PDB file of C-alpha atoms in Angstrom:
ATOM      1  CA  MET A   1      51.941   0.152  -8.866  1.00  0.00           C
ATOM      2  CA  ASN A   2      52.062  -0.315 -12.611  1.00  0.00           C
ATOM      3  CA  ILE A   3      48.704  -1.441 -14.028  1.00  0.00           C
ATOM      4  CA  PHE A   4      50.451  -3.264 -16.885  1.00  0.00           C
ATOM      5  CA  GLU A   5      52.511  -5.475 -14.555  1.00  0.00           C
ATOM      6  CA  ASN A   6      51.179  -8.593 -12.830  1.00  0.00           C
ATOM      7  CA  ILE A   7      47.698  -8.233 -14.315  1.00  0.00           C
ATOM      8  CA  PRO A   8      45.472 -10.558 -12.232  1.00  0.00           C
ATOM      9  CA  PHE A   9      44.380 -13.070 -14.898  1.00  0.00           C
ATOM     10  CA  GLN A  10      42.809 -16.255 -13.487  1.00  0.00           C
ATOM     11  CA  ASP A  11      42.148 -19.580 -15.201  1.00  0.00           C
ATOM     12  CA  GLU A  12      38.612 -20.291 -13.990  1.00  0.00           C
ATOM     13  CA  ASN A  13      36.952 -16.897 -13.462  1.00  0.00           C
ATOM     14  CA  PHE A  14      37.735 -13.273 -14.151  1.00  0.00           C
ATOM     15  CA  GLY A  15      40.513 -11.807 -12.034  1.00  0.00           C
ATOM     16  CA  TYR A  16      40.596  -8.467 -10.268  1.00  0.00           C
ATOM     17  CA  ARG A  17      42.573  -6.348  -7.864  1.00  0.00           C
ATOM     18  CA  LYS A  18      41.869  -3.185  -5.927  1.00  0.00           C
ATOM     19  CA  LEU A  19      44.122  -0.355  -7.051  1.00  0.00           C
ATOM     20  CA  VAL A  20      42.694   2.439  -4.884  1.00  0.00           C
ATOM     21  CA  GLU A  21      40.203   2.248  -2.052  1.00  0.00           C
ATOM     22  CA  ASN A  22      39.068   5.019   0.237  1.00  0.00           C
ATOM     23  CA  ASN A  23      35.777   6.491   1.465  1.00  0.00           C
ATOM     24  CA  TYR A  24      35.232   8.318  -1.813  1.00  0.00           C
ATOM     25  CA  CYS A  25      36.122   5.847  -4.520  1.00  0.00           C
ATOM     26  CA  LEU A  26      37.101   2.322  -5.403  1.00  0.00           C
ATOM     27  CA  ILE A  27      39.285   1.677  -8.452  1.00  0.00           C
ATOM     28  CA  LEU A  28      39.483  -1.913  -9.673  1.00  0.00           C
ATOM     29  CA  GLN A  29      41.451  -3.613 -12.407  1.00  0.00           C
ATOM     30  CA  ILE A  30      39.529  -6.465 -14.013  1.00  0.00           C
ATOM     31  CA  ALA A  31      41.272  -9.122 -16.105  1.00  0.00           C
ATOM     32  CA  LEU A  32      39.397 -11.347 -18.553  1.00  0.00           C
ATOM     33  CA  ASN A  33      40.856 -14.224 -20.512  1.00  0.00           C
ATOM     34  CA  PRO A  34      39.172 -15.011 -23.838  1.00  0.00           C
ATOM     35  CA  LYS A  35      35.541 -16.116 -23.347  1.00  0.00           C
ATOM     36  CA  GLN A  36      35.432 -15.060 -19.671  1.00  0.00           C
ATOM     37  CA  SER A  37      32.833 -12.667 -18.288  1.00  0.00           C
ATOM     38  CA  VAL A  38      31.705 -10.720 -15.258  1.00  0.00           C
ATOM     39  CA  LYS A  39      28.222 -12.130 -14.702  1.00  0.00           C
ATOM     40  CA  GLU A  40      25.167  -9.957 -15.066  1.00  0.00           C
ATOM     41  CA  HIS A  41      24.566  -7.765 -12.022  1.00  0.00           C
ATOM     42  CA  TYR A  42      23.270  -4.363 -10.983  1.00  0.00           C
ATOM     43  CA  ALA A  43      25.796  -1.554 -10.600  1.00  0.00           C
ATOM     44  CA  ASN A  44      26.194  -0.676  -6.920  1.00  0.00           C
ATOM     45  CA  SER A  45      27.664   2.771  -7.635  1.00  0.00           C
ATOM     46  CA  TYR A  46      28.310   5.121 -10.559  1.00  0.00           C
ATOM     47  CA  LEU A  47      30.999   3.567 -12.769  1.00  0.00           C
ATOM     48  CA  THR A  48      33.512   4.745 -15.318  1.00  0.00           C
ATOM     49  CA  ILE A  49      34.966   1.824 -17.297  1.00  0.00           C
ATOM     50  CA  ILE A  50      38.129   2.136 -19.395  1.00  0.00           C
ATOM     51  CA  PRO A  51      39.535  -0.862 -21.305  1.00  0.00           C
ATOM     52  CA  ILE A  52      43.344  -0.717 -21.182  1.00  0.00           C
ATOM     53  CA  MET A  53      44.046  -3.981 -23.038  1.00  0.00           C
ATOM     54  CA  GLY A  54      42.013  -5.768 -25.678  1.00  0.00           C
ATOM     55  CA  GLU A  55      38.285  -5.415 -26.256  1.00  0.00           C
ATOM     56  CA  VAL A  56      35.192  -6.178 -24.201  1.00  0.00           C
ATOM     57  CA  GLU A  57      31.467  -6.214 -24.810  1.00  0.00           C
ATOM     58  CA  ILE A  58      29.218  -4.601 -22.228  1.00  0.00           C
ATOM     59  CA  THR A  59      25.504  -5.277 -22.155  1.00  0.00           C
ATOM     60  CA  LEU A  60      23.845  -2.432 -20.288  1.00  0.00           C
ATOM     61  CA  ASN A  61      20.116  -2.719 -19.595  1.00  0.00           C
ATOM     62  CA  GLY A  62      19.814  -5.144 -22.519  1.00  0.00           C
ATOM     63  CA  VAL A  63      21.811  -3.063 -25.034  1.00  0.00           C
ATOM     64  CA  LYS A  64      25.177  -4.472 -26.167  1.00  0.00           C
ATOM     65  CA  LYS A  65      28.148  -2.191 -26.881  1.00  0.00           C
ATOM     66  CA  SER A  66      31.721  -3.065 -27.917  1.00  0.00           C
ATOM     67  CA  LEU A  67      34.538  -1.207 -26.192  1.00  0.00           C
ATOM     68  CA  LYS A  68      38.110  -0.979 -27.472  1.00  0.00           C
ATOM     69  CA  GLU A  69      41.266   0.064 -25.643  1.00  0.00           C
ATOM     70  CA  GLY A  70      41.044   3.651 -24.501  1.00  0.00           C
ATOM     71  CA  SER A  71      37.249   3.927 -24.712  1.00  0.00           C
ATOM     72  CA  ILE A  72      35.404   5.479 -21.775  1.00  0.00           C
ATOM     73  CA  PHE A  73      32.040   4.055 -20.785  1.00  0.00           C
ATOM     74  CA  LEU A  74      29.721   5.361 -18.063  1.00  0.00           C
ATOM     75  CA  VAL A  75      27.309   3.256 -16.014  1.00  0.00           C
ATOM     76  CA  ASN A  76      24.640   4.647 -13.706  1.00  0.00           C
ATOM     77  CA  LEU A  77      23.709   3.332 -10.294  1.00  0.00           C
ATOM     78  CA  ASN A  78      21.417   0.272 -10.526  1.00  0.00           C
ATOM     79  CA  ASP A  79      21.986  -0.238 -14.259  1.00  0.00           C
ATOM     80  CA  ARG A  80      21.930  -3.942 -15.172  1.00  0.00           C
ATOM     81  CA  MET A  81      25.248  -4.880 -16.720  1.00  0.00           C
ATOM     82  CA  LEU A  82      27.231  -7.794 -18.123  1.00  0.00           C
ATOM     83  CA  ILE A  83      30.888  -7.604 -19.210  1.00  0.00           C
ATOM     84  CA  GLU A  84      32.228 -10.209 -21.669  1.00  0.00           C
ATOM     85  CA  ASN A  85      35.489 -10.898 -23.448  1.00  0.00           C
ATOM     86  CA  ASN A  86      34.277 -12.587 -26.623  1.00  0.00           C
ATOM     87  CA  SER A  87      37.599 -12.096 -28.403  1.00  0.00           C
ATOM     88  CA  GLU A  88      40.604 -14.394 -28.724  1.00  0.00           C
ATOM     89  CA  ARG A  89      42.819 -11.913 -26.831  1.00  0.00           C
ATOM     90  CA  LYS A  90      43.181 -11.209 -23.142  1.00  0.00           C
ATOM     91  CA  SER A  91      41.530  -8.014 -21.962  1.00  0.00           C
ATOM     92  CA  SER A  92      41.871  -5.787 -18.927  1.00  0.00           C
ATOM     93  CA  LEU A  93      39.856  -2.798 -17.814  1.00  0.00           C
ATOM     94  CA  LEU A  94      39.860  -0.182 -15.110  1.00  0.00           C
ATOM     95  CA  VAL A  95      36.623   0.339 -13.208  1.00  0.00           C
ATOM     96  CA  PHE A  96      36.222   3.549 -11.224  1.00  0.00           C
ATOM     97  CA  LYS A  97      33.385   3.361  -8.673  1.00  0.00           C
ATOM     98  CA  SER A  98      32.440   6.694  -7.193  1.00  0.00           C
ATOM     99  CA  PRO A  99      31.349   7.098  -4.570  1.00  0.00           C
ATOM    100  CA  HIS A 100      32.717   3.941  -2.936  1.00  0.00           C
ATOM    101  CA  PRO A 101      29.804   1.458  -2.883  1.00  0.00           C
ATOM    102  CA  ASP A 102      30.089   0.902   0.885  1.00  0.00           C
ATOM    103  CA  SER A 103      29.966   4.625   1.665  1.00  0.00           C
ATOM    104  CA  PHE A 104      27.294   5.293  -0.919  1.00  0.00           C
ATOM    105  CA  ASN A 105      24.958   2.518   0.183  1.00  0.00           C
ATOM    106  CA  LYS A 106      25.395   3.444   3.857  1.00  0.00           C
ATOM    107  CA  ASP A 107      24.320   7.017   3.058  1.00  0.00           C
ATOM    108  CA  LEU A 108      21.125   5.720   1.429  1.00  0.00           C
ATOM    109  CA  GLN A 109      19.992   3.789   4.518  1.00  0.00           C
TER     110      GLN A 109
END
């Protein structure tokens, strides 16, 4: 699979696709048109976020940070986060969740 082909942009909401999924990790590609966002939520695993196209703004526990292509951003479990594309360009990012949220949350029970 080529992450730069058939990027899953959607008209109404952000788009995404699973690139890798196993017991140890989940790798997602998120696609945001201008002015789209991933609503505020709590991280259900440890995340590494890498924008591969355009720019995004991430609000983490109330602190806003701008990320450009190629930046690496780390998110801890249970951090409150919001991802926004406030630019006029499409953006796409890779999200590495490790361990896989399903495996991780099962281990905590």
